Tab-separated table of C-alpha atoms (C1' of nucleotides) in Angstrom:
chain	number	residue	atom	x	y	z
S	1	MET	CA	-143.682	-112.412	-18.030
S	2	ALA	CA	-141.046	-113.657	-19.680
S	3	VAL	CA	-142.213	-117.502	-20.361
S	4	LYS	CA	-142.614	-117.759	-23.734
S	5	GLN	CA	-141.063	-115.065	-26.277
S	6	GLN	CA	-141.605	-116.243	-29.993
S	7	ARG	CA	-140.400	-112.623	-31.353
S	8	THR	CA	-137.945	-110.571	-29.948
S	9	LEU	CA	-137.747	-107.520	-27.028
S	10	VAL	CA	-136.480	-106.376	-28.990
S	11	ASP	CA	-139.456	-106.061	-31.596
S	12	GLN	CA	-142.417	-105.855	-29.614
S	13	VAL	CA	-140.769	-102.521	-27.808
S	14	PHE	CA	-140.712	-101.529	-31.297
S	15	GLU	CA	-144.008	-102.175	-32.333
S	16	LYS	CA	-145.730	-100.206	-28.661
S	17	ILE	CA	-143.199	-97.494	-29.347
S	18	PHE	CA	-144.355	-97.837	-33.048
S	19	ASP	CA	-148.233	-97.075	-31.611
S	20	LEU	CA	-147.460	-94.952	-29.243
S	21	LEU	CA	-146.140	-92.568	-31.920
S	22	VAL	CA	-149.406	-93.103	-34.178
S	23	ARG	CA	-151.711	-92.046	-31.244
S	24	GLY	CA	-149.407	-89.485	-30.365
S	25	GLU	CA	-148.790	-90.172	-27.135
S	26	ILE	CA	-145.712	-88.456	-27.711
S	27	PRO	CA	-145.978	-85.568	-29.812
S	28	LEU	CA	-144.000	-85.210	-33.268
S	29	GLY	CA	-140.998	-84.199	-32.050
S	30	GLY	CA	-140.798	-84.985	-29.399
S	31	VAL	CA	-138.199	-86.058	-27.170
S	32	VAL	CA	-137.997	-90.078	-26.492
S	33	ASN	CA	-136.877	-91.079	-22.950
S	34	GLU	CA	-134.859	-94.806	-23.029
S	35	ALA	CA	-135.644	-94.983	-19.240
S	36	ALA	CA	-139.173	-93.968	-18.812
S	37	LEU	CA	-139.877	-96.529	-21.994
S	38	ALA	CA	-138.189	-99.054	-20.426
S	39	GLU	CA	-140.121	-98.335	-17.341
S	40	ARG	CA	-143.299	-97.752	-18.453
S	41	PHE	CA	-143.564	-101.293	-20.416
S	42	GLN	CA	-141.088	-103.120	-17.807
S	43	VAL	CA	-138.284	-103.544	-20.233
S	44	SER	CA	-134.946	-103.189	-19.434
S	45	ARG	CA	-132.818	-100.203	-21.372
S	46	GLY	CA	-131.295	-102.004	-23.346
S	47	PRO	CA	-134.271	-104.001	-25.596
S	48	VAL	CA	-135.150	-99.622	-25.944
S	49	ARG	CA	-131.914	-98.400	-27.096
S	50	GLU	CA	-132.445	-101.012	-30.121
S	51	ALA	CA	-135.681	-99.998	-30.556
S	52	VAL	CA	-134.718	-96.867	-30.858
S	53	LYS	CA	-132.088	-97.508	-32.919
S	54	HIS	CA	-134.101	-99.211	-35.381
S	55	LEU	CA	-137.033	-96.267	-34.839
S	56	GLN	CA	-134.273	-93.953	-36.195
S	57	GLY	CA	-132.386	-96.423	-38.907
S	58	ARG	CA	-136.495	-96.240	-40.347
S	59	ALA	CA	-136.080	-92.862	-40.432
S	60	LEU	CA	-138.726	-91.733	-38.053
S	61	VAL	CA	-136.403	-91.112	-35.079
S	62	VAL	CA	-133.568	-88.045	-35.618
S	63	LYS	CA	-130.442	-88.140	-32.826
S	64	GLU	CA	-126.702	-87.563	-32.426
S	65	PRO	CA	-124.553	-89.211	-29.795
S	66	TYR	CA	-125.609	-88.143	-26.273
S	67	LEU	CA	-128.781	-85.635	-28.294
S	68	LYS	CA	-131.464	-87.181	-26.502
S	69	ALA	CA	-133.850	-88.989	-29.511
S	70	ARG	CA	-136.522	-86.127	-31.004
S	71	VAL	CA	-139.570	-88.132	-33.407
S	72	VAL	CA	-138.946	-87.015	-36.426
S	73	ASP	CA	-141.216	-84.058	-37.318
S	74	LEU	CA	-143.500	-84.677	-40.240
S	75	SER	CA	-143.280	-80.539	-42.039
S	76	VAL	CA	-145.200	-80.658	-44.879
S	77	VAL	CA	-142.192	-79.829	-46.544
S	78	ASP	CA	-140.294	-83.216	-45.835
S	79	MET	CA	-143.702	-85.052	-46.543
S	80	ILE	CA	-143.429	-83.246	-50.201
S	81	GLN	CA	-139.852	-84.855	-50.561
S	82	ILE	CA	-141.502	-88.357	-49.550
S	83	PHE	CA	-144.544	-88.176	-51.804
S	84	GLN	CA	-141.538	-87.343	-55.016
S	85	LEU	CA	-140.200	-90.708	-53.119
S	86	ARG	CA	-143.595	-92.338	-53.792
S	87	GLU	CA	-144.086	-90.944	-57.182
S	88	ALA	CA	-140.400	-92.685	-58.890
S	89	VAL	CA	-141.117	-95.836	-56.430
S	90	GLU	CA	-144.826	-96.235	-57.372
S	91	GLY	CA	-144.878	-95.850	-60.588
S	92	MET	CA	-141.514	-98.666	-61.181
S	93	SER	CA	-143.530	-100.713	-58.043
S	94	VAL	CA	-147.205	-101.144	-61.118
S	95	ARG	CA	-145.017	-100.828	-64.231
S	96	LEU	CA	-143.035	-103.775	-62.653
S	97	ALA	CA	-146.022	-105.003	-62.039
S	98	THR	CA	-147.250	-105.320	-64.324
S	99	GLN	CA	-144.857	-107.114	-66.781
S	100	ASN	CA	-144.773	-110.398	-63.879
S	101	MET	CA	-148.319	-110.099	-62.472
S	102	SER	CA	-149.923	-113.800	-63.593
S	103	ASN	CA	-153.741	-113.431	-65.126
S	104	GLU	CA	-154.750	-115.031	-62.134
S	105	GLY	CA	-153.277	-112.800	-59.113
S	106	LEU	CA	-154.099	-110.322	-61.478
S	107	ASP	CA	-157.690	-111.151	-61.390
S	108	ARG	CA	-157.690	-111.918	-57.742
S	109	LEU	CA	-156.634	-108.243	-57.338
S	110	LEU	CA	-159.280	-107.073	-59.631
S	111	SER	CA	-161.722	-108.291	-57.585
S	112	ASP	CA	-160.644	-107.643	-53.729
S	113	PHE	CA	-160.789	-104.312	-55.473
S	114	SER	CA	-164.937	-104.509	-57.068
S	115	ASP	CA	-165.648	-105.912	-53.207
S	116	ALA	CA	-163.286	-103.544	-51.411
S	117	LEU	CA	-165.465	-100.433	-53.071
S	118	GLU	CA	-168.895	-101.724	-52.056
S	119	ASN	CA	-167.629	-102.641	-48.897
S	120	GLN	CA	-166.821	-98.895	-48.514
S	121	ASP	CA	-163.913	-100.715	-45.507
S	122	GLY	CA	-161.027	-101.547	-47.568
S	123	PRO	CA	-158.392	-98.906	-46.432
S	124	ALA	CA	-157.005	-96.924	-50.148
S	125	LEU	CA	-153.938	-97.947	-49.081
S	126	ASP	CA	-154.163	-101.139	-50.037
S	127	VAL	CA	-154.173	-100.906	-53.457
S	128	HIS	CA	-150.310	-100.061	-52.939
S	129	VAL	CA	-149.282	-102.186	-51.077
S	130	ARG	CA	-151.247	-105.075	-53.457
S	131	ILE	CA	-149.736	-104.076	-55.937
S	132	ALA	CA	-145.803	-103.459	-54.365
S	133	GLU	CA	-145.692	-107.029	-53.030
S	134	ALA	CA	-146.528	-108.494	-56.866
S	135	SER	CA	-144.163	-105.873	-58.226
S	136	GLY	CA	-141.812	-109.190	-57.707
S	137	ASN	CA	-139.086	-106.646	-56.355
S	138	SER	CA	-138.906	-106.955	-52.088
S	139	ARG	CA	-136.500	-103.915	-52.001
S	140	ILE	CA	-138.793	-102.132	-53.393
S	141	ARG	CA	-141.689	-103.127	-51.782
S	142	SER	CA	-139.782	-103.022	-48.245
S	143	LEU	CA	-139.129	-99.566	-49.288
S	144	LEU	CA	-142.521	-98.903	-49.820
S	145	CYS	CA	-144.619	-101.124	-47.003
S	146	ASP	CA	-141.643	-101.185	-44.140
S	147	GLU	CA	-140.163	-97.489	-44.511
S	148	LEU	CA	-142.538	-95.617	-46.330
S	149	TYR	CA	-145.986	-96.648	-45.978
S	150	TYR	CA	-144.622	-95.921	-41.646
S	151	LEU	CA	-143.581	-92.458	-42.365
S	152	LEU	CA	-147.546	-91.199	-44.134
S	153	ARG	CA	-149.299	-93.328	-40.954
S	154	LEU	CA	-147.298	-90.393	-38.867
S	155	TYR	CA	-148.410	-88.150	-40.311
S	156	ARG	CA	-151.792	-88.898	-41.392
S	157	ALA	CA	-152.411	-89.165	-37.647
S	158	ARG	CA	-151.388	-86.377	-36.568
S	159	SER	CA	-153.356	-84.260	-40.454
S	160	GLY	CA	-155.845	-86.757	-42.334
S	161	ASP	CA	-155.847	-86.280	-45.889
S	162	ALA	CA	-157.588	-83.900	-48.369
S	163	PRO	CA	-161.613	-85.312	-47.493
S	164	GLY	CA	-162.777	-84.595	-51.790
S	165	ARG	CA	-159.592	-87.059	-52.235
S	166	ARG	CA	-161.045	-90.123	-50.756
S	167	GLN	CA	-163.731	-90.800	-54.062
S	168	ASN	CA	-160.813	-89.081	-56.854
S	169	ALA	CA	-158.522	-91.760	-55.661
S	170	PHE	CA	-160.903	-94.677	-56.787
S	171	SER	CA	-161.398	-94.242	-59.793
S	172	GLU	CA	-157.848	-93.362	-59.579
S	173	HIS	CA	-157.302	-96.265	-58.312
S	174	TRP	CA	-159.695	-98.036	-61.424
S	175	GLN	CA	-157.968	-96.864	-64.718
S	176	ILE	CA	-154.729	-98.079	-62.817
S	177	LEU	CA	-155.871	-101.327	-62.474
S	178	ARG	CA	-157.736	-101.437	-66.085
S	179	ALA	CA	-154.329	-100.277	-67.447
S	180	MET	CA	-152.515	-103.465	-65.605
S	181	LYS	CA	-155.227	-106.020	-66.945
S	182	ALA	CA	-154.155	-104.125	-71.057
S	183	ARG	CA	-150.786	-105.242	-69.525
S	184	ASP	CA	-149.610	-101.631	-70.958
S	185	ALA	CA	-146.546	-100.826	-68.065
S	186	ASP	CA	-146.642	-97.249	-69.445
S	187	LEU	CA	-149.569	-96.379	-69.255
S	188	ALA	CA	-150.161	-98.385	-65.503
S	189	GLU	CA	-147.031	-95.536	-64.659
S	190	SER	CA	-147.947	-92.771	-65.302
S	191	LEU	CA	-151.682	-93.064	-63.710
S	192	MET	CA	-148.866	-93.375	-61.141
S	193	ARG	CA	-146.762	-91.295	-61.272
S	194	ALA	CA	-149.574	-88.332	-62.111
S	195	HIS	CA	-151.765	-90.517	-59.299
S	196	ILE	CA	-149.477	-89.270	-56.457
S	197	ALA	CA	-148.740	-86.265	-57.845
S	198	ARG	CA	-151.765	-85.024	-57.603
S	199	ALA	CA	-151.455	-85.240	-54.226
S	200	THR	CA	-148.101	-83.978	-53.972
S	201	SER	CA	-149.851	-80.575	-55.664
S	202	ALA	CA	-152.626	-80.766	-52.640
S	203	LEU	CA	-149.106	-80.862	-49.788
S	204	HIS	CA	-148.419	-77.899	-51.960
S	205	ASP	CA	-150.943	-75.685	-52.042
S	206	LEU	CA	-151.028	-76.519	-48.518
S	207	LEU	CA	-147.857	-75.410	-48.010
S	208	GLU	CA	-148.234	-71.686	-49.687
S	209	SER	CA	-151.476	-71.389	-47.595
S	210	ARG	CA	-148.929	-71.669	-44.230
S	211	ASP	CA	-146.281	-69.366	-46.076
S	212	GLU	CA	-146.577	-67.567	-42.677
S	213	ASP	CA	-145.633	-69.878	-39.676
S	214	GLY	CA	-141.671	-71.073	-39.144
S	215	ALA	CA	-140.244	-71.234	-42.900
S	216	ASP	CA	-136.853	-72.126	-40.702
S	217	GLN	CA	-139.338	-75.737	-40.414
S	218	SER	CA	-137.795	-76.592	-44.848
S	219	GLU	CA	-133.746	-76.672	-42.888
S	220	LYS	CA	-134.059	-79.522	-41.241
S	221	ARG	CA	-131.836	-82.967	-42.566
S	222	ASN	CA	-132.793	-86.659	-41.736
S	223	ALA	CA	-129.993	-87.618	-40.676
S	224	GLY	CA	-129.013	-91.746	-42.084
F	1	MET	CA	-109.311	-96.721	-25.871
F	2	ALA	CA	-111.852	-94.176	-24.392
F	3	VAL	CA	-109.503	-90.743	-24.799
F	4	LYS	CA	-112.149	-88.179	-26.492
F	5	GLN	CA	-114.731	-89.813	-29.392
F	6	GLN	CA	-116.178	-87.463	-31.806
F	7	ARG	CA	-118.879	-89.566	-33.246
F	8	THR	CA	-119.366	-93.553	-30.881
F	9	LEU	CA	-118.232	-96.373	-30.805
F	10	VAL	CA	-121.033	-97.701	-32.482
F	11	ASP	CA	-120.798	-96.010	-35.553
F	12	GLN	CA	-116.315	-97.051	-35.801
F	13	VAL	CA	-117.592	-100.238	-35.526
F	14	PHE	CA	-119.966	-99.742	-37.634
F	15	GLU	CA	-117.648	-98.158	-40.187
F	16	LYS	CA	-114.857	-101.052	-39.394
F	17	ILE	CA	-117.331	-103.680	-40.273
F	18	PHE	CA	-118.259	-102.332	-42.865
F	19	ASP	CA	-114.539	-102.594	-44.624
F	20	LEU	CA	-114.019	-105.777	-43.710
F	21	LEU	CA	-117.245	-107.245	-45.890
F	22	VAL	CA	-116.243	-104.172	-48.757
F	23	ARG	CA	-112.124	-106.000	-48.869
F	24	GLY	CA	-113.806	-109.628	-47.489
F	25	GLU	CA	-112.331	-110.274	-45.045
F	26	ILE	CA	-115.756	-111.540	-44.452
F	27	PRO	CA	-116.854	-113.174	-47.543
F	28	LEU	CA	-120.878	-112.405	-48.685
F	29	GLY	CA	-122.825	-114.999	-47.307
F	30	GLY	CA	-120.305	-115.403	-44.914
F	31	VAL	CA	-121.429	-115.203	-41.068
F	32	VAL	CA	-120.173	-112.758	-38.218
F	33	ASN	CA	-120.111	-112.858	-34.611
F	34	GLU	CA	-120.326	-110.558	-32.118
F	35	ALA	CA	-117.868	-112.232	-29.452
F	36	ALA	CA	-115.049	-112.600	-32.658
F	37	LEU	CA	-115.885	-108.639	-33.483
F	38	ALA	CA	-115.415	-107.409	-30.283
F	39	GLU	CA	-112.747	-109.288	-29.458
F	40	ARG	CA	-110.795	-107.920	-33.489
F	41	PHE	CA	-112.142	-104.086	-32.265
F	42	GLN	CA	-111.470	-104.193	-28.711
F	43	VAL	CA	-114.923	-103.666	-27.010
F	44	SER	CA	-117.150	-105.126	-25.548
F	45	ARG	CA	-119.879	-107.266	-27.774
F	46	GLY	CA	-123.025	-104.102	-26.484
F	47	PRO	CA	-121.506	-101.613	-30.012
F	48	VAL	CA	-121.043	-105.110	-32.005
F	49	ARG	CA	-124.444	-105.439	-31.591
F	50	GLU	CA	-125.880	-102.371	-32.724
F	51	ALA	CA	-123.827	-102.104	-34.893
F	52	VAL	CA	-125.000	-105.184	-36.335
F	53	LYS	CA	-128.197	-103.651	-35.442
F	54	HIS	CA	-127.531	-100.601	-37.919
F	55	LEU	CA	-126.079	-102.945	-41.123
F	56	GLN	CA	-129.134	-104.617	-40.840
F	57	GLY	CA	-130.853	-101.471	-40.858
F	58	ARG	CA	-128.560	-101.283	-44.515
F	59	ALA	CA	-129.767	-104.426	-45.093
F	60	LEU	CA	-126.517	-105.391	-45.750
F	61	VAL	CA	-126.610	-108.439	-43.280
F	62	VAL	CA	-129.689	-109.920	-42.436
F	63	LYS	CA	-130.330	-113.060	-39.446
F	64	GLU	CA	-133.965	-113.990	-37.109
F	65	PRO	CA	-133.940	-113.771	-33.693
F	66	TYR	CA	-130.937	-116.741	-31.673
F	67	LEU	CA	-129.752	-116.930	-35.178
F	68	LYS	CA	-126.691	-115.575	-36.378
F	69	ALA	CA	-126.172	-113.322	-38.379
F	70	ARG	CA	-124.373	-113.134	-41.518
F	71	VAL	CA	-123.511	-110.886	-44.650
F	72	VAL	CA	-126.497	-110.804	-47.693
F	73	ASP	CA	-125.408	-112.729	-50.365
F	74	LEU	CA	-125.928	-110.193	-53.454
F	75	SER	CA	-127.290	-112.877	-55.676
F	76	VAL	CA	-127.794	-111.577	-59.985
F	77	VAL	CA	-131.139	-110.971	-59.173
F	78	ASP	CA	-130.812	-108.616	-55.786
F	79	MET	CA	-128.294	-106.206	-57.739
F	80	ILE	CA	-131.565	-106.276	-60.726
F	81	GLN	CA	-133.841	-104.710	-58.438
F	82	ILE	CA	-131.230	-102.820	-57.148
F	83	PHE	CA	-131.029	-101.356	-60.816
F	84	GLN	CA	-135.233	-101.023	-60.561
F	85	LEU	CA	-134.894	-99.266	-57.444
F	86	ARG	CA	-132.249	-96.770	-58.688
F	87	GLU	CA	-133.879	-96.134	-61.985
F	88	ALA	CA	-136.614	-95.076	-61.012
F	89	VAL	CA	-135.398	-93.402	-58.082
F	90	GLU	CA	-132.015	-91.291	-59.953
F	91	GLY	CA	-134.546	-90.484	-62.816
F	92	MET	CA	-136.777	-88.853	-60.286
F	93	SER	CA	-133.156	-87.102	-58.734
F	94	VAL	CA	-132.242	-85.696	-62.050
F	95	ARG	CA	-136.019	-83.983	-62.467
F	96	LEU	CA	-135.265	-83.150	-59.367
F	97	ALA	CA	-132.078	-81.148	-59.966
F	98	THR	CA	-132.923	-80.184	-63.223
F	99	GLN	CA	-135.821	-78.007	-61.571
F	100	ASN	CA	-133.722	-76.942	-58.754
F	101	MET	CA	-130.170	-76.787	-58.911
F	102	SER	CA	-129.181	-72.757	-59.495
F	103	ASN	CA	-126.776	-71.348	-63.122
F	104	GLU	CA	-123.528	-71.162	-60.757
F	105	GLY	CA	-123.810	-75.493	-58.951
F	106	LEU	CA	-125.501	-76.190	-62.830
F	107	ASP	CA	-121.845	-74.179	-64.024
F	108	ARG	CA	-119.415	-76.538	-61.151
F	109	LEU	CA	-120.864	-79.515	-62.033
F	110	LEU	CA	-120.101	-78.981	-65.531
F	111	SER	CA	-116.541	-78.161	-64.945
F	112	ASP	CA	-115.989	-80.663	-62.256
F	113	PHE	CA	-117.066	-83.230	-64.764
F	114	SER	CA	-115.223	-81.911	-67.593
F	115	ASP	CA	-112.140	-81.726	-64.996
F	116	ALA	CA	-112.301	-85.670	-63.596
F	117	LEU	CA	-112.798	-86.458	-67.567
F	118	GLU	CA	-108.947	-85.251	-67.923
F	119	ASN	CA	-107.440	-86.799	-64.919
F	120	GLN	CA	-109.903	-90.182	-65.516
F	121	ASP	CA	-109.378	-90.626	-61.474
F	122	GLY	CA	-113.172	-89.424	-60.875
F	123	PRO	CA	-114.628	-92.776	-59.887
F	124	ALA	CA	-118.334	-92.172	-62.753
F	125	LEU	CA	-120.555	-93.123	-59.759
F	126	ASP	CA	-119.960	-89.299	-58.370
F	127	VAL	CA	-121.798	-87.706	-61.130
F	128	HIS	CA	-125.244	-89.872	-59.027
F	129	VAL	CA	-123.819	-88.224	-55.891
F	130	ARG	CA	-123.639	-84.842	-56.816
F	131	ILE	CA	-126.675	-84.710	-58.587
F	132	ALA	CA	-128.771	-86.728	-55.653
F	133	GLU	CA	-127.155	-83.915	-53.116
F	134	ALA	CA	-128.361	-81.220	-56.076
F	135	SER	CA	-132.098	-82.407	-56.007
F	136	GLY	CA	-132.710	-81.240	-53.007
F	137	ASN	CA	-134.677	-84.209	-51.405
F	138	SER	CA	-132.951	-84.895	-48.197
F	139	ARG	CA	-134.814	-88.652	-48.161
F	140	ILE	CA	-133.431	-89.577	-52.364
F	141	ARG	CA	-130.469	-88.288	-51.778
F	142	SER	CA	-130.142	-90.205	-48.028
F	143	LEU	CA	-132.008	-93.388	-49.909
F	144	LEU	CA	-129.556	-93.048	-53.456
F	145	CYS	CA	-126.059	-91.673	-50.742
F	146	ASP	CA	-126.325	-94.404	-47.940
F	147	GLU	CA	-127.912	-97.304	-48.750
F	148	LEU	CA	-127.743	-98.119	-52.821
F	149	TYR	CA	-124.274	-97.416	-52.999
F	150	TYR	CA	-122.785	-99.155	-50.290
F	151	LEU	CA	-124.496	-102.159	-51.573
F	152	LEU	CA	-123.365	-101.625	-55.002
F	153	ARG	CA	-119.691	-101.091	-53.509
F	154	LEU	CA	-120.259	-104.617	-51.452
F	155	TYR	CA	-121.079	-105.949	-54.662
F	156	ARG	CA	-118.422	-104.403	-57.253
F	157	ALA	CA	-115.993	-105.627	-54.730
F	158	ARG	CA	-116.351	-108.652	-55.363
F	159	SER	CA	-117.282	-109.409	-59.629
F	160	GLY	CA	-116.224	-105.448	-60.914
F	161	ASP	CA	-118.462	-103.740	-63.968
F	162	ALA	CA	-118.409	-104.609	-67.119
F	163	PRO	CA	-114.582	-103.732	-68.659
F	164	GLY	CA	-116.324	-101.563	-72.161
F	165	ARG	CA	-118.999	-100.341	-69.526
F	166	ARG	CA	-116.979	-97.861	-68.624
F	167	GLN	CA	-115.831	-95.501	-71.362
F	168	ASN	CA	-119.932	-95.541	-72.356
F	169	ALA	CA	-120.599	-94.257	-69.094
F	170	PHE	CA	-119.026	-90.833	-69.763
F	171	SER	CA	-121.178	-90.700	-73.152
F	172	GLU	CA	-123.791	-90.884	-71.208
F	173	HIS	CA	-122.808	-88.361	-68.041
F	174	TRP	CA	-122.680	-85.501	-71.119
F	175	GLN	CA	-125.636	-86.351	-72.050
F	176	ILE	CA	-127.720	-86.195	-68.740
F	177	LEU	CA	-125.767	-83.173	-68.973
F	178	ARG	CA	-125.888	-82.040	-71.405
F	179	ALA	CA	-130.414	-82.343	-70.489
F	180	MET	CA	-129.681	-80.545	-67.445
F	181	LYS	CA	-127.719	-78.069	-68.834
F	182	ALA	CA	-130.568	-77.446	-70.922
F	183	ARG	CA	-133.511	-78.168	-68.550
F	184	ASP	CA	-135.096	-80.309	-69.901
F	185	ALA	CA	-136.564	-82.575	-67.096
F	186	ASP	CA	-138.717	-84.329	-69.147
F	187	LEU	CA	-135.245	-85.878	-71.298
F	188	ALA	CA	-132.820	-85.868	-68.414
F	189	GLU	CA	-134.180	-88.639	-66.292
F	190	SER	CA	-135.052	-89.961	-69.239
F	191	LEU	CA	-131.452	-90.011	-69.989
F	192	MET	CA	-130.643	-91.490	-66.809
F	193	ARG	CA	-133.081	-94.549	-66.450
F	194	ALA	CA	-131.916	-94.868	-70.042
F	195	HIS	CA	-128.782	-95.190	-68.821
F	196	ILE	CA	-129.613	-97.838	-65.821
F	197	ALA	CA	-131.173	-99.809	-67.290
F	198	ARG	CA	-128.571	-101.003	-69.484
F	199	ALA	CA	-126.527	-102.147	-66.757
F	200	THR	CA	-129.356	-103.259	-65.706
F	201	SER	CA	-129.567	-105.330	-68.832
F	202	ALA	CA	-126.589	-106.526	-68.874
F	203	LEU	CA	-126.628	-107.911	-64.860
F	204	HIS	CA	-130.029	-109.794	-67.720
F	205	ASP	CA	-127.821	-111.127	-69.845
F	206	LEU	CA	-125.110	-112.458	-67.196
F	207	LEU	CA	-127.966	-114.146	-65.399
F	208	GLU	CA	-129.159	-116.190	-68.404
F	209	SER	CA	-125.510	-117.139	-69.626
F	210	ARG	CA	-124.814	-118.200	-65.277
F	211	ASP	CA	-128.620	-120.741	-65.487
F	212	GLU	CA	-127.128	-123.880	-64.949
F	213	ASP	CA	-126.175	-122.535	-61.332
F	214	GLY	CA	-128.171	-122.107	-58.643
F	215	ALA	CA	-131.776	-121.481	-60.145
F	216	ASP	CA	-133.041	-121.561	-56.269
F	217	GLN	CA	-130.693	-118.133	-54.827
F	218	SER	CA	-133.844	-116.499	-57.024
F	219	GLU	CA	-135.831	-116.373	-53.872
F	220	LYS	CA	-133.893	-114.583	-51.557
F	221	ARG	CA	-135.149	-113.193	-48.739
F	222	ASN	CA	-133.832	-109.300	-47.675
F	223	ALA	CA	-135.617	-109.238	-43.993
F	224	GLY	CA	-136.540	-105.654	-43.733
R	1	DT	C1'	-126.744	-148.991	-40.493
R	2	DT	C1'	-129.852	-145.783	-39.410
R	3	DC	C1'	-132.490	-142.433	-36.344
R	4	DA	C1'	-133.926	-140.126	-32.303
R	5	DA	C1'	-133.979	-138.936	-28.198
R	6	DC	C1'	-130.184	-136.234	-24.573
R	7	DA	C1'	-126.905	-133.730	-23.408
R	8	DA	C1'	-122.598	-130.289	-24.116
R	9	DA	C1'	-121.111	-126.111	-25.870
R	10	DA	C1'	-121.438	-121.832	-28.707
R	11	DG	C1'	-124.427	-117.639	-29.780
R	12	DT	C1'	-127.280	-114.693	-29.391
R	13	DG	C1'	-131.169	-111.632	-25.557
R	14	DT	C1'	-131.985	-109.115	-21.867
R	15	DT	C1'	-130.283	-106.767	-17.947
R	16	DG	C1'	-128.183	-103.581	-13.994
R	17	DA	C1'	-124.247	-100.665	-12.786
R	18	DC	C1'	-120.638	-97.972	-14.070
R	19	DA	C1'	-119.089	-94.303	-17.543
R	20	DC	C1'	-118.646	-90.384	-20.340
R	21	DT	C1'	-121.279	-86.721	-22.059
R	22	DT	C1'	-125.812	-82.848	-22.240
R	23	DT	C1'	-128.307	-79.519	-19.812
R	24	DT	C1'	-129.635	-77.631	-15.812
R	25	DT	C1'	-129.081	-74.334	-11.435
R	26	DC	C1'	-127.280	-72.104	-8.611
R	27	DG	C1'	-123.112	-69.798	-6.327
R	28	DT	C1'	-120.006	-65.995	-7.221
R	29	DC	C1'	-117.975	-61.797	-9.496
R	30	DG	C1'	-117.936	-57.588	-11.756
I	1	DC	C1'	-128.590	-56.444	-12.710
I	2	DG	C1'	-126.558	-59.386	-15.707
I	3	DA	C1'	-122.733	-63.149	-17.020
I	4	DC	C1'	-119.998	-65.684	-16.214
I	5	DG	C1'	-117.891	-70.537	-14.443
I	6	DA	C1'	-118.574	-74.804	-11.436
I	7	DA	C1'	-121.469	-78.130	-9.211
I	8	DA	C1'	-125.374	-81.128	-9.413
I	9	DA	C1'	-128.378	-82.837	-11.789
I	10	DA	C1'	-130.763	-85.832	-16.187
I	11	DG	C1'	-129.119	-88.613	-19.583
I	12	DT	C1'	-126.594	-91.357	-23.354
I	13	DG	C1'	-122.945	-94.951	-24.255
I	14	DT	C1'	-120.606	-98.687	-22.278
I	15	DC	C1'	-119.481	-102.930	-20.228
I	16	DA	C1'	-119.588	-107.759	-17.793
I	17	DA	C1'	-122.558	-111.141	-16.479
I	18	DC	C1'	-127.002	-114.392	-16.934
I	19	DA	C1'	-131.123	-115.931	-18.808
I	20	DC	C1'	-131.954	-118.213	-22.770
I	21	DT	C1'	-132.249	-120.053	-27.948
I	22	DT	C1'	-129.792	-123.111	-31.118
I	23	DT	C1'	-126.647	-125.978	-32.823
I	24	DT	C1'	-123.803	-129.712	-32.933
I	25	DG	C1'	-121.704	-134.088	-30.779
I	26	DT	C1'	-122.938	-138.383	-28.927
I	27	DT	C1'	-125.406	-142.768	-26.927
I	28	DG	C1'	-128.276	-145.307	-26.981
I	29	DA	C1'	-132.435	-148.374	-29.859
I	30	DA	C1'	-134.760	-150.695	-33.919
DNA sequence: TTCAACAAAAGTGTTGACACTTTTTCGTCG
DNA sequence: CGACGAAAAAGTGTCAACACTTTTGTTGAA
């Protein structure tokens, strides 16, 4: 078992637990039992504890001292809040990318996007990741790629996105990339914000169509 | 020692270490030694380890497996990146607050601001915190209050802000509050973004006036 | 003198045991 | 029969010891 490990055990356990969350083996809002996970992964409780602490730092798990750790229950309200944050941050992300990207990098992004559009296998999220990486702002990139997208994956694993939005997303992404190519940072930011705000509106509609069940869910706090 | 503790030891150690950072007892970029801190606080290495992990999650400490943990060295470039992120997020924060605040809450904020302006003791940051809390978006509030402001405090502890900006900040805050009172979310967001962008420009100037020393500092990575 | 290999030291990663807190269960009293 | 309280169970917090990795310091040869 402990032959040679580049990444630390904590990181490996972190990945494994996150996989469990995405696969739904631990349901949203379910309890995260340290001892059970330690037994399952054949490691001690220490690494599991730290991995859970790491998940807590990523806001994927919430807990209080001596209380059971629980997987964050991503309500529609939570998702709306995340999308509001994304709208602001991704707007700035594409603004900075438009200002900072080299012509070569921009052309490469455009051609990669065209390829993905033909092959139909490139996930829509990849465009956002590429833009975040090209923003040149490591903190924005980390917030989007290392934190918010984890939550998005977790949410989509339970309730996939609207079926009609896939095609719209391609067209909206294409418009954003054209604005970037034209070096119009203001336009690129506006388009990106509208792009995300549209998804937020869909969530708002979802919330209204479900306003009969669990009105108390809006009062959840996300420990930091 | 272990008489009665509401907060867990980890949280207490976290606070103590952060105080050490703000006071400058551990210099920026300095090494964080687990054993030494455990000895100093009269606790075991375990809580110190988790507290450092927590600081790492907050991006106040960076480290790699088996390597020494180091306090993040907040360069001017890092600060610019943080301000770019703040510009986007605080813009959204004040937009949401303008839309969501009750008339009573808004009046209370305005009167509290007037009081602080007379007493001269209210820190300028408080306005931003109040707005973030009023945004109704717990994730935005957490990002601003629990993460970015920690870094700001750390940076200001070493190199305080520009002396002339204090007075300007009051006037700019006042304009923002008036836009909120008028329920003009677009204007409030624009003013907030301009307010923060002004500080970012000051940092850019600072960077240019120091372009001779340490040009390699721009290649720092912030582990997430 | 300089470089490489080896040995010692310092520091981090991991583990299992123990202490404390919370929750559940069960018995007793009203 | 229901409510209150104590004991047991489950689970988390803390600790000290051990294993592994990195760094430092020394020795030897080219």
